[in-house]
Amino acid sequence: MNSTAAPSTMQIVPIQLDDRSYNIHIGGGLLTAPASFDGLPKAATALVVSNSVVAPLYLDKLLGVLRQRHATVHTVVLADGESTKTWDSLNQIFEGLLSKACDRKTVLYALGGGVVGDMTGFAAACYMRGVPFVQVPTTLLAQVDSSVGGKTAINHPLGKNMIGAFYQPLRVICDLDTLKTLPARELSAGLAEIIKYGPIVDMAFLDWVEANLDALMACDPEAMAFAVKRSCEIKADVVSQDEREGGLRAILNFGHTFGHAIEAGMGYGAWLHGEGVGCGMVMAAMLSQKMGLADQAFVERLTRIVKRAGLPTVAPVLDARDNAGRYMDLMRVDKKADAGQIQFILVDGKGKATVGPAPDAMVAEVINACCG
Amino acid sequence: MNSTAAPSTMQIVPIQLDDRSYNIHIGGGLLTAPASFDGLPKAATALVVSNSVVAPLYLDKLLGVLRQRHATVHTVVLADGESTKTWDSLNQIFEGLLSKACDRKTVLYALGGGVVGDMTGFAAACYMRGVPFVQVPTTLLAQVDSSVGGKTAINHPLGKNMIGAFYQPLRVICDLDTLKTLPARELSAGLAEIIKYGPIVDMAFLDWVEANLDALMACDPEAMAFAVKRSCEIKADVVSQDEREGGLRAILNFGHTFGHAIEAGMGYGAWLHGEGVGCGMVMAAMLSQKMGLADQAFVERLTRIVKRAGLPTVAPVLDARDNAGRYMDLMRVDKKADAGQIQFILVDGKGKATVGPAPDAMVAEVINACCG
């Protein structure tokens, strides 16, 4: 079916969502391989969204392939970082589209990390009420989590990812070679989401991650290929069962309730999303223990793995006078909150997660115990 | 099934869209009848969006019913008019929701005309990636067109309705009594969309509208009830076949290609949307004639009906030096445009519409002939 041979190492993980189904392509060198794009629409016009850090590294390479598919390829290069995930940046994409009179067959490509992917996806969801888009994630976090599953959003000054849409890409193209240029801190941030998948559904994967953490930190191609593929498989499985987060999908937010509070409380961009999730998993594990679900050994083990992955395990003080109160206030605007009650993802230390509330006093104890 | 008796005159038009199906309720006094809301979610929190003109008339009445269903009902009152259909106004809704920590079960109610409905619907589509919403249209245009079918959007300085979503309400509640307070100009604007339905699918309905136009202009309850119901039936039928405007649905835009250009060219709010559509239908009919699809008698008849409905039939000059060029430029950013080619809705004068391009010279002739 393919017009050119795919790189021999390419693996495909399907996401089953009826007429919104698509594939995740995983392998080295995919970004410059025309076969990676086979079967995608060849509209007259395309627009690539990237950021100021990724564009110098990969934009020309991607344009080289896309110009074989589209008569005109426009580009929008945004500033880097979570602090740019705003309406103003989103509007840069809309202006790029409208000023070039891009029609509704125009294909959008997201070339970058989670912020670029979330914003491009949301722009694609809204532009003329929906245009096709393709994810080309270049960070580990985006490859194993944010580019997969159709969650798109921007931040609002009053809350993270509060304005967005469920909108699926036509394909996700994970070029593992792009991870080689990733700063260590970003690699660690991605590892947080990889670590996450174990405790919520597959403890054998956590065992594997623990055993191969050094190889992953060294960006070993074979280890990385497996970690990305297994993460995508787990996410695909969960998302296929619950696309719009009616229930099950919420377990993917393990560590995110505390993590989002840290990110928002510190000001977006101060902590990377994955850093918030890493520390947040330690806090959620401790809460799970206090709730009688997990044992002390699991909490210690998870804390050790998070720390070894180069991630913070000590939470920041967000308010010197009422730190726990500040955390609670920030967590109450979480999307999972139900009638003002914060919902936590709790784990049993054996690969099973549940979603539910926890007593305020117990949550405060966890915050006090985890804050440096 | 209903816990209280519905007003005896209530009629229901269903919209069939799989798991997004819903009903349009049409009748007098529905706004204050608890039965109108039977079966909708009774979440702890609701938010009503209205505008500064409609709120003094109907907000308290609606709140009286909603407070029986929701423990807390917040309100956001926007400025009036198409010029407020912007990101800034949309953000007023988001701030209303976030500042009150509204969760994702919160039900949004749109109380007002097309602008309020479009913005509330888009806010509902985006807030936490989607919350439930109910349309309570209070203008004729909103009752017969914009509140039905799930098209939501805001305007962008570079184009009308360019940023939006397909997002269906849970119900549309058309209280015909609200039309009694409608200014004559707004009533005429609504008649434009009612007139539209005849030429595209049902000439018998155009005959009926022509015969009953005086009664409609006088807001006769019986005539209005039939006009709203028949308009909703036609729209429901088209939308059920093509929810996301892959093809057929575009015929509902008869008159809108020229109309949008007039609205944008004059500055949003100078011409009402329905006024642009009214004049746009005359222009589209004339183009249909030039294309050999409709005859002169049909163009004259439609022009006469549009004029009798109190709508403009002479188009404005948008640029003294290159008027046709300006119209073309504005029409090229239309969402229906395909690779820069403007797509027009053309009619045969016998109740059938087609979508396609037209020669620039012919379009320019129509613009020159129609401009005063």
XYZ file of C-alpha atoms in Angstrom:
744
model
C 0.000 0.000 0.000
C 2.861 2.380 0.822
C 4.446 4.251 -2.054
C 7.876 4.045 -0.444
C 9.242 1.563 2.033
C 8.771 2.484 5.686
C 11.844 2.428 7.902
C 12.297 -1.187 8.913
C 11.891 -0.477 12.595
C 8.548 1.260 12.309
C 5.822 -0.007 14.607
C 2.149 0.888 14.477
C -0.219 1.189 17.436
C -3.876 1.612 16.390
C -6.384 3.719 18.324
C -9.912 2.370 17.824
C -12.479 5.165 17.898
C -15.047 4.300 15.202
C -14.821 6.846 12.393
C -12.170 8.748 14.365
C -9.739 5.801 14.519
C -6.098 6.411 13.667
C -2.624 4.981 13.970
C 0.437 5.937 15.965
C 3.621 5.345 13.943
C 6.721 4.792 16.076
C 10.306 4.501 14.832
C 13.595 6.201 13.986
C 13.774 8.596 11.040
C 10.015 8.799 10.486
C 9.974 12.583 10.185
C 11.893 12.541 6.906
C 10.395 9.330 5.517
C 7.650 10.060 2.962
C 6.042 6.710 3.850
C 5.177 8.018 7.298
C 2.612 10.277 5.629
C 1.108 7.762 3.193
C -2.654 7.785 3.179
C -3.024 11.241 4.732
C -4.962 13.891 2.776
C -2.953 15.699 0.083
C -4.771 19.028 0.352
C -3.471 21.991 -1.654
C -2.564 23.801 1.555
C -0.931 22.804 4.832
C 0.213 24.729 7.872
C 2.942 23.559 10.238
C 2.877 24.883 13.804
C 6.130 24.622 15.748
C 8.030 26.582 18.377
C 11.238 28.581 18.518
C 13.264 25.686 19.971
C 12.049 22.844 17.760
C 11.760 24.750 14.470
C 15.528 25.312 13.981
C 16.103 21.569 14.507
C 13.337 19.907 12.507
C 11.133 22.339 10.591
C 13.137 22.293 7.352
C 13.274 18.494 7.436
C 9.518 18.225 7.806
C 8.902 20.868 5.135
C 11.066 18.856 2.757
C 8.633 15.958 2.963
C 5.427 17.989 3.164
C 6.226 20.019 0.064
C 5.998 16.783 -1.881
C 2.407 16.443 -0.644
C 0.994 19.985 -0.519
C 1.334 22.762 -3.113
C 1.646 25.375 -0.372
C 2.965 24.852 3.150
C 2.672 27.772 5.587
C 4.394 27.877 8.980
C 3.652 29.462 12.351
C 6.474 29.424 14.907
C 5.313 30.083 18.461
C 7.367 30.971 21.538
C 8.454 27.986 23.642
C 6.969 26.780 26.894
C 3.776 26.187 28.885
C 3.390 29.930 29.534
C 2.598 30.393 25.825
C -0.380 28.019 25.954
C -2.750 30.978 25.835
C -5.476 32.459 23.694
C -2.961 34.954 22.253
C -0.736 32.164 20.929
C -3.758 30.263 19.651
C -4.775 33.389 17.817
C -1.363 33.465 16.107
C -2.337 30.166 14.502
C -5.776 31.500 13.480
C -4.182 34.607 11.990
C -1.684 32.465 10.119
C -4.586 30.498 8.663
C -6.917 33.396 7.930
C -4.309 35.794 6.557
C -3.383 33.129 3.984
C -7.073 32.385 3.310
C -6.567 28.719 4.245
C -9.725 26.739 3.497
C -11.242 23.934 5.533
C -9.351 21.204 3.715
C -6.057 22.656 4.991
C -4.050 20.092 6.998
C -2.433 21.282 10.232
C 0.774 19.637 11.450
C 1.913 19.982 15.072
C 5.713 19.767 15.214
C 6.896 19.977 18.800
C 6.064 18.981 22.350
C 2.874 18.887 24.353
C 2.204 22.622 24.218
C 2.499 22.788 20.420
C 0.381 19.647 20.073
C -2.348 20.834 22.447
C -2.574 24.239 20.798
C -2.426 22.982 17.211
C -5.044 20.367 18.002
C -7.356 22.920 19.563
C -6.794 25.319 16.648
C -7.644 22.463 14.247
C -10.777 21.662 16.277
C -12.003 25.281 16.092
C -10.790 26.633 12.741
C -13.871 26.707 10.525
C -15.359 24.273 13.072
C -12.747 21.625 12.353
C -9.908 20.909 9.942
C -7.700 17.780 9.735
C -4.490 17.632 11.746
C -1.456 15.416 12.256
C 0.682 15.156 15.382
C 4.467 15.022 14.923
C 5.594 14.978 18.582
C 9.276 15.687 19.207
C 9.405 15.312 22.993
C 9.147 12.137 25.018
C 6.190 13.486 26.977
C 4.268 14.250 23.799
C 5.146 10.884 22.215
C 4.000 8.779 25.166
C 1.081 10.870 26.327
C -0.136 14.247 25.128
C -0.159 13.654 21.359
C -2.259 10.515 21.764
C -5.951 10.482 22.595
C -7.326 13.740 21.251
C -7.241 15.960 24.325
C -6.503 19.489 23.157
C -6.606 22.699 25.182
C -5.197 26.038 26.166
C -4.705 27.299 29.700
C -6.820 30.021 31.271
C -5.345 32.353 33.902
C -7.806 30.694 36.289
C -6.978 27.077 35.422
C -4.845 24.692 33.352
C -6.313 23.123 30.187
C -9.686 24.627 31.034
C -10.559 25.645 27.458
C -10.297 22.860 24.911
C -11.844 20.064 22.917
C -11.726 16.339 22.374
C -10.469 16.273 18.805
C -8.558 13.368 17.302
C -5.601 13.698 14.922
C -5.478 11.744 11.663
C -2.156 10.215 12.701
C 0.592 10.500 15.299
C 4.135 10.218 13.922
C 6.672 9.554 16.699
C 10.188 9.910 15.312
C 12.409 8.472 18.046
C 15.452 10.225 16.568
C 14.069 13.563 17.735
C 14.494 12.443 21.336
C 18.279 12.550 20.890
C 18.222 16.365 20.921
C 15.991 16.530 23.990
C 17.453 18.270 27.085
C 17.823 15.935 30.099
C 15.153 17.830 32.019
C 12.601 17.280 29.238
C 13.537 13.614 28.974
C 12.850 13.225 32.690
C 9.518 15.011 32.285
C 8.548 12.424 29.668
C 9.639 9.571 31.902
C 7.075 10.739 34.470
C 4.242 9.808 32.130
C 5.909 6.473 31.265
C 6.245 5.665 34.964
C 2.577 6.603 35.401
C 1.239 3.782 33.233
C 2.529 1.033 35.518
C 0.699 1.780 38.772
C -2.631 2.430 37.025
C -2.856 -0.692 34.831
C 0.319 -2.718 34.340
C 2.774 -3.322 37.172
C 4.887 -5.541 34.903
C 5.578 -2.416 32.836
C 6.663 -0.578 35.999
C 9.031 -3.489 36.720
C 10.436 -3.148 33.199
C 10.791 0.641 33.532
C 12.575 0.241 36.856
C 14.974 -2.323 35.353
C 15.644 -0.236 32.242
C 15.629 3.262 33.698
C 19.346 3.836 33.069
C 18.980 2.826 29.434
C 15.968 5.137 29.069
C 17.856 8.039 30.674
C 20.667 7.390 28.166
C 18.085 7.427 25.355
C 18.962 3.867 24.273
C 17.051 3.342 20.994
C 15.800 -0.156 21.759
C 14.643 0.659 25.286
C 13.052 3.898 24.112
C 11.217 2.161 21.258
C 9.671 -0.306 23.692
C 8.792 2.330 26.302
C 7.081 4.568 23.743
C 5.222 1.663 22.134
C 4.013 0.152 25.420
C 2.940 3.571 26.737
C 0.990 4.274 23.562
C -0.619 0.823 23.713
C -1.822 1.388 27.256
C -3.072 4.866 26.498
C -4.760 3.660 23.284
C -6.494 0.907 25.223
C -7.840 3.262 27.883
C -8.858 5.991 25.402
C -10.605 3.498 23.108
C -12.802 2.488 26.035
C -13.597 6.035 27.170
C -12.787 8.739 24.622
C -14.463 11.641 26.432
C -13.464 10.764 29.999
C -16.827 9.614 31.238
C -15.035 7.408 33.764
C -12.088 5.073 33.122
C -9.988 7.619 31.218
C -9.570 9.705 34.367
C -7.052 7.150 35.691
C -4.568 8.539 33.146
C -4.514 11.593 35.407
C -2.665 9.716 38.179
C -0.386 12.336 39.754
C -2.007 15.131 37.763
C -4.351 16.515 40.436
C -1.479 17.468 42.745
C 0.745 18.142 39.721
C -1.611 20.677 38.165
C -1.820 22.520 41.499
C 1.983 22.741 41.597
C 2.172 23.924 37.982
C -0.515 26.580 38.467
C 0.704 27.637 41.914
C 4.303 28.090 40.753
C 3.213 29.904 37.567
C 2.989 27.972 34.315
C 6.424 27.053 33.008
C 8.328 27.182 36.303
C 7.793 23.432 36.737
C 7.538 21.318 33.609
C 4.260 19.405 33.360
C 6.108 16.102 33.765
C 7.870 17.398 36.867
C 4.512 18.256 38.419
C 3.242 14.795 37.511
C 6.345 13.105 38.963
C 6.002 14.829 42.304
C 2.207 14.522 42.098
C 2.465 10.720 41.742
C 4.476 10.551 44.963
C 1.779 12.600 46.697
C -1.079 10.562 45.197
C 0.691 7.334 46.221
C 1.050 8.632 49.770
C -2.640 9.572 49.807
C -3.474 6.081 48.522
C -1.518 4.655 51.439
C -3.284 6.861 53.978
C -6.591 5.737 52.465
C -5.539 2.141 53.135
C -5.223 1.180 49.482
C -1.456 0.881 48.980
C 1.324 -0.113 51.349
C 4.362 1.818 52.512
C 6.749 -0.296 50.418
C 4.965 0.747 47.215
C 5.103 4.430 48.138
C 8.819 4.158 48.831
C 9.474 2.225 45.642
C 7.567 4.707 43.458
C 9.306 7.628 45.161
C 12.673 5.973 44.440
C 11.841 5.453 40.745
C 10.576 9.017 40.323
C 13.751 10.341 41.948
C 16.010 8.128 39.823
C 14.239 9.463 36.723
C 15.547 12.906 37.605
C 12.203 14.194 38.805
C 11.342 16.172 41.964
C 9.834 14.233 44.862
C 9.600 17.171 47.254
C 6.650 19.480 46.613
C 7.023 23.261 46.686
C 5.478 25.488 49.344
C 2.878 27.526 47.474
C 1.742 29.687 50.391
C 3.772 30.161 53.567
C 0.699 30.918 55.695
C -1.785 28.333 54.439
C 0.022 25.949 52.135
C -2.474 23.079 52.284
C -5.349 25.543 51.795
C -3.681 26.949 48.704
C -3.177 23.454 47.238
C -6.822 22.617 47.930
C -8.071 25.832 46.296
C -6.001 25.102 43.205
C -7.168 21.479 43.071
C -10.823 22.442 43.399
C -10.766 24.027 39.911
C -9.519 20.689 38.504
C -11.774 19.397 35.730
C -12.375 16.163 37.622
C -13.851 18.036 40.623
C -17.497 17.148 41.196
C -19.730 19.754 42.899
C -16.647 21.323 44.539
C -15.264 17.979 45.739
C -11.760 17.148 44.518
C -11.456 13.746 42.829
C -8.138 11.912 43.233
C -6.679 9.028 41.252
C -5.719 6.474 43.890
C -3.688 3.314 43.249
C -3.430 -0.014 45.080
C 0.241 -0.687 44.339
C -0.771 -3.761 42.338
C -1.681 -2.117 39.032
C -5.206 -0.942 39.715
C -6.462 2.630 39.995
C -9.682 4.139 41.301
C -11.111 7.656 41.172
C -12.691 9.233 44.221
C -12.669 11.874 46.924
C -10.477 11.915 50.042
C -10.946 13.593 53.433
C -9.539 17.137 53.479
C -7.511 16.432 56.634
C -5.814 13.465 54.988
C -5.009 15.475 51.850
C -3.545 18.222 54.061
C -1.368 15.649 55.847
C 0.010 14.483 52.501
C 0.740 18.057 51.400
C 2.486 18.827 54.689
C 4.522 15.618 54.534
C 5.606 16.165 50.919
C 6.435 19.864 50.985
C 10.048 20.876 51.465
C -43.475 11.039 31.292
C -43.648 14.738 32.165
C -43.942 15.657 35.823
C -46.161 18.610 35.008
C -48.480 19.148 32.075
C -46.897 20.846 29.085
C -48.726 23.821 27.597
C -51.397 22.361 25.351
C -50.009 23.989 22.226
C -46.492 22.585 22.576
C -45.102 20.850 19.507
C -41.931 18.782 19.349
C -39.569 18.494 16.387
C -36.904 15.798 16.886
C -33.352 16.080 15.530
C -31.903 12.621 14.844
C -28.145 12.544 15.441
C -27.408 9.188 17.091
C -26.268 9.782 20.666
C -26.475 13.543 20.072
C -30.199 13.505 19.201
C -32.461 16.065 20.833
C -35.835 17.744 20.598
C -36.969 21.231 19.702
C -39.942 22.280 21.826
C -42.142 24.949 20.223
C -45.059 26.772 21.838
C -46.315 29.725 23.850
C -45.276 30.144 27.485
C -42.589 27.442 27.411
C -39.972 29.583 29.151
C -41.888 29.604 32.430
C -43.322 26.082 32.179
C -41.324 23.617 34.292
C -42.395 20.824 31.920
C -40.283 22.377 29.161
C -37.208 21.289 31.096
C -38.325 17.778 32.066
C -35.669 15.160 31.436
C -32.742 17.598 31.319
C -29.893 17.093 33.813
C -30.481 18.518 37.290
C -26.861 19.363 38.053
C -26.058 21.282 41.235
C -24.888 24.264 39.196
C -26.154 26.073 36.124
C -25.118 29.238 34.317
C -27.437 31.351 32.184
C -25.883 33.500 29.470
C -28.003 36.362 28.175
C -27.534 39.898 26.886
C -28.355 43.385 28.103
C -31.522 43.611 25.994
C -33.032 40.186 26.673
C -32.065 39.850 30.352
C -34.390 42.620 31.653
C -37.291 40.962 29.821
C -36.851 37.252 30.497
C -33.941 36.438 32.803
C -35.929 36.518 36.050
C -38.648 34.370 34.523
C -36.157 31.740 33.439
C -34.324 31.858 36.776
C -37.641 31.218 38.526
C -37.926 27.859 36.769
C -34.237 26.933 36.837
C -33.891 27.492 40.592
C -36.332 24.623 41.028
C -33.842 22.406 39.159
C -30.368 23.608 40.194
C -29.122 24.506 43.682
C -27.060 27.382 42.288
C -27.743 29.365 39.112
C -25.107 31.879 38.006
C -25.653 34.464 35.273
C -23.468 36.237 32.719
C -25.038 39.170 30.876
C -23.178 40.159 27.713
C -23.475 43.325 25.647
C -25.946 43.106 22.753
C -25.197 42.620 19.071
C -23.054 40.833 16.506
C -20.071 43.068 17.323
C -19.817 41.341 20.722
C -19.365 37.889 19.163
C -15.665 37.986 20.020
C -13.100 36.149 22.083
C -13.365 38.830 24.790
C -17.080 38.177 25.272
C -16.506 34.431 25.170
C -13.927 34.900 27.885
C -16.556 36.642 30.035
C -18.434 33.337 30.025
C -15.278 31.362 30.882
C -14.489 33.766 33.721
C -18.038 33.471 34.994
C -17.626 29.698 35.050
C -14.095 29.540 36.458
C -14.489 32.264 39.081
C -17.428 30.281 40.518
C -15.473 27.008 40.209
C -18.218 25.515 38.013
C -17.516 21.844 37.379
C -18.066 19.897 34.170
C -21.581 18.839 35.062
C -22.663 22.493 35.045
C -25.507 23.127 32.570
C -25.266 26.246 30.389
C -28.450 27.956 29.184
C -28.383 30.378 26.248
C -31.176 32.947 26.686
C -31.256 35.305 23.717
C -30.761 35.512 19.994
C -28.260 34.034 17.598
C -25.226 35.755 19.059
C -25.951 34.573 22.601
C -26.707 31.073 21.322
C -23.578 30.828 19.181
C -21.319 32.065 21.977
C -22.907 30.014 24.743
C -22.769 26.918 22.564
C -19.104 27.470 21.749
C -18.330 28.162 25.423
C -20.122 24.915 26.326
C -18.145 23.050 23.647
C -14.809 24.311 25.025
C -15.274 24.659 28.785
C -13.448 21.689 30.302
C -13.669 20.204 26.773
C -17.461 20.115 26.841
C -20.355 20.721 29.234
C -24.103 20.276 28.567
C -26.112 23.204 27.241
C -29.686 24.174 26.427
C -30.826 26.724 23.870
C -33.641 29.092 24.868
C -33.839 31.275 21.753
C -35.826 34.499 22.089
C -35.535 35.864 18.545
C -37.229 34.567 15.430
C -33.884 34.098 13.678
C -32.554 31.979 16.526
C -35.774 29.930 16.788
C -35.947 29.037 13.096
C -32.250 28.715 12.367
C -29.259 29.451 14.569
C -30.278 27.587 17.742
C -30.942 24.402 15.777
C -28.222 22.146 14.384
C -25.220 22.639 16.633
C -23.229 25.227 14.735
C -21.474 27.411 17.297
C -18.830 30.067 16.723
C -17.323 33.438 17.370
C -16.197 35.929 14.749
C -12.551 36.700 14.036
C -11.523 40.177 12.826
C -10.551 38.388 9.593
C -13.802 36.466 9.087
C -17.283 35.688 10.411
C -17.890 32.489 12.404
C -14.334 31.378 11.657
C -13.629 29.978 15.135
C -16.181 27.493 16.396
C -17.394 23.948 16.826
C -20.150 21.566 15.884
C -21.689 21.006 19.299
C -25.294 19.979 19.847
C -27.518 21.299 22.635
C -29.522 18.937 24.841
C -32.723 20.724 23.871
C -34.015 23.819 22.109
C -36.920 25.570 23.843
C -38.683 28.024 21.518
C -41.123 30.133 23.504
C -43.214 31.877 20.855
C -44.380 34.467 23.395
C -40.883 35.990 23.413
C -41.369 37.017 19.787
C -44.010 39.536 20.894
C -41.318 41.820 22.319
C -39.126 41.567 19.236
C -38.439 44.844 17.371
C -39.803 44.884 13.804
C -36.286 44.921 12.349
C -35.360 41.729 14.217
C -38.601 40.064 13.178
C -37.768 40.818 9.543
C -34.266 39.416 10.042
C -35.823 36.157 11.229
C -38.202 36.073 8.287
C -35.173 36.012 5.977
C -34.227 32.550 7.251
C -37.849 31.365 7.017
C -38.022 32.564 3.409
C -34.734 30.752 2.753
C -36.147 27.267 3.382
C -38.590 27.403 0.454
C -36.223 27.863 -2.497
C -33.741 25.256 -1.241
C -36.119 22.355 -0.518
C -39.835 23.139 -0.319
C -41.504 25.595 -2.695
C -44.892 24.818 -1.147
C -43.547 26.371 2.041
C -42.484 29.487 0.103
C -46.044 29.659 -1.278
C -47.390 29.454 2.284
C -44.944 32.112 3.520
C -45.910 34.414 0.664
C -49.620 33.942 1.423
C -49.160 34.444 5.169
C -46.478 37.114 5.214
C -48.768 39.799 6.634
C -49.841 37.509 9.479
C -46.184 36.674 10.203
C -45.217 40.363 10.203
C -48.038 40.935 12.700
C -46.695 38.064 14.819
C -49.961 36.123 14.537
C -49.547 33.188 16.970
C -50.968 30.510 14.704
C -49.008 31.579 11.641
C -45.840 31.948 13.685
C -46.247 28.526 15.281
C -46.467 26.898 11.860
C -43.592 28.913 10.376
C -41.256 28.056 13.256
C -42.257 24.391 13.271
C -41.911 23.932 9.507
C -38.561 25.779 9.459
C -37.239 23.594 12.268
C -38.490 20.450 10.511
C -36.668 21.352 7.314
C -33.489 22.279 9.153
C -33.687 19.133 11.295
C -34.077 17.019 8.176
C -31.032 18.541 6.456
C -28.846 18.513 9.580
C -29.750 14.900 10.385
C -28.411 13.905 6.977
C -25.201 15.938 7.200
C -24.321 17.138 10.696
C -20.829 18.431 9.910
C -21.533 19.993 6.510
C -19.783 17.439 4.364
C -22.148 18.355 1.526
C -25.935 18.740 1.703
C -25.957 20.996 4.772
C -24.265 23.771 2.803
C -27.587 24.496 1.037
C -28.792 26.066 4.310
C -26.319 28.835 3.465
C -28.453 30.067 0.540
C -27.961 33.850 0.535
C -25.209 33.638 3.152
C -22.159 33.881 0.868
C -23.121 37.357 -0.363
C -24.712 38.107 3.021
C -21.557 37.405 5.014
C -19.582 39.675 2.682
C -22.066 42.488 3.326
C -21.978 41.918 7.091
C -18.175 41.840 7.230
C -17.716 44.674 4.726
C -20.103 46.980 6.580
C -18.627 46.088 9.987
C -20.371 43.476 12.129
C -23.608 44.808 13.557
C -24.295 47.495 10.938
C -26.456 45.048 8.995
C -28.280 42.352 10.948
C -27.358 38.826 9.874
C -30.890 38.290 8.532
C -30.695 41.505 6.542
C -27.495 40.303 4.883
C -29.168 36.970 4.147
C -32.258 38.669 2.730
C -30.265 40.784 0.307
C -27.872 37.883 -0.280
C -30.740 35.644 -1.404
C -31.724 38.195 -4.036
C -28.120 38.237 -5.267
C -27.810 34.434 -5.199
C -31.108 34.116 -7.076
C -29.871 36.532 -9.714
C -26.637 34.563 -10.025
C -28.698 31.370 -10.362
C -30.569 33.017 -13.220
C -27.367 34.099 -14.959
C -26.102 30.542 -14.601
C -29.228 29.363 -16.434
C -30.718 27.576 -13.420
C -33.646 29.823 -12.454
C -35.876 32.085 -14.511
C -36.461 35.813 -14.306
C -39.940 35.367 -12.817
C -38.511 33.492 -9.815
C -35.890 36.179 -9.172
C -38.563 38.869 -9.287
C -40.896 36.904 -7.042
C -38.216 36.215 -4.425
C -37.105 39.864 -4.520
C -40.725 40.919 -3.935
C -41.125 38.577 -0.948
C -37.823 39.680 0.606
C -38.834 43.320 0.196
C -42.329 42.730 1.644
C -40.675 41.084 4.664
C -39.047 44.437 5.432
C -35.600 43.348 4.275
C -33.096 45.181 2.044
C -32.919 44.100 -1.591
C -30.310 46.659 -2.659
C -26.749 45.738 -1.674
C -24.372 48.305 -0.200
C -21.287 49.619 -2.021
C -18.366 48.312 0.033
C -15.574 49.959 -1.956
C -16.143 52.912 -4.286
C -13.098 52.066 -6.435
C -13.384 48.288 -6.746
C -16.691 47.191 -5.282
C -16.927 43.789 -6.957
C -13.293 43.082 -6.040
C -14.003 43.873 -2.415
C -17.029 41.554 -2.379
C -14.935 38.779 -3.952
C -12.114 39.219 -1.436
C -14.573 38.993 1.434
C -16.293 35.951 -0.053
C -13.017 34.124 -0.606
C -12.536 33.750 3.174
C -15.951 32.052 3.361
C -15.737 28.615 4.990
C -17.249 27.000 1.904
C -14.416 28.280 -0.317
C -12.381 25.447 -1.820
C -8.733 26.125 -2.714
C -9.531 29.840 -3.038
C -12.618 29.259 -5.207
C -15.853 30.719 -3.825
C -18.735 28.221 -3.592
C -22.248 29.580 -4.093
C -25.611 28.076 -3.186
C -27.614 28.247 -6.397
C -31.334 27.494 -6.720
C -33.524 26.381 -9.620
C -36.686 28.237 -8.574
C -38.448 24.892 -8.145
C -37.233 23.961 -4.670
C -33.826 22.496 -5.438
C -30.419 23.889 -4.507
C -26.906 23.061 -5.655
C -23.494 24.145 -4.420
C -20.778 25.195 -6.832
C -18.501 27.862 -8.227
C -19.483 30.628 -10.655
C -17.437 32.639 -13.160
C -15.940 35.773 -11.577
C -17.309 37.979 -14.353
C -20.841 36.720 -13.724
C -20.535 37.279 -9.969
C -19.270 40.806 -10.638
C -22.278 41.473 -12.890
C -24.616 40.423 -10.084
C -22.821 42.647 -7.580
C -22.948 45.615 -9.951
C -26.626 45.027 -10.696
C -27.602 44.692 -7.024
C -25.595 47.534 -5.511
C -27.369 50.842 -4.971
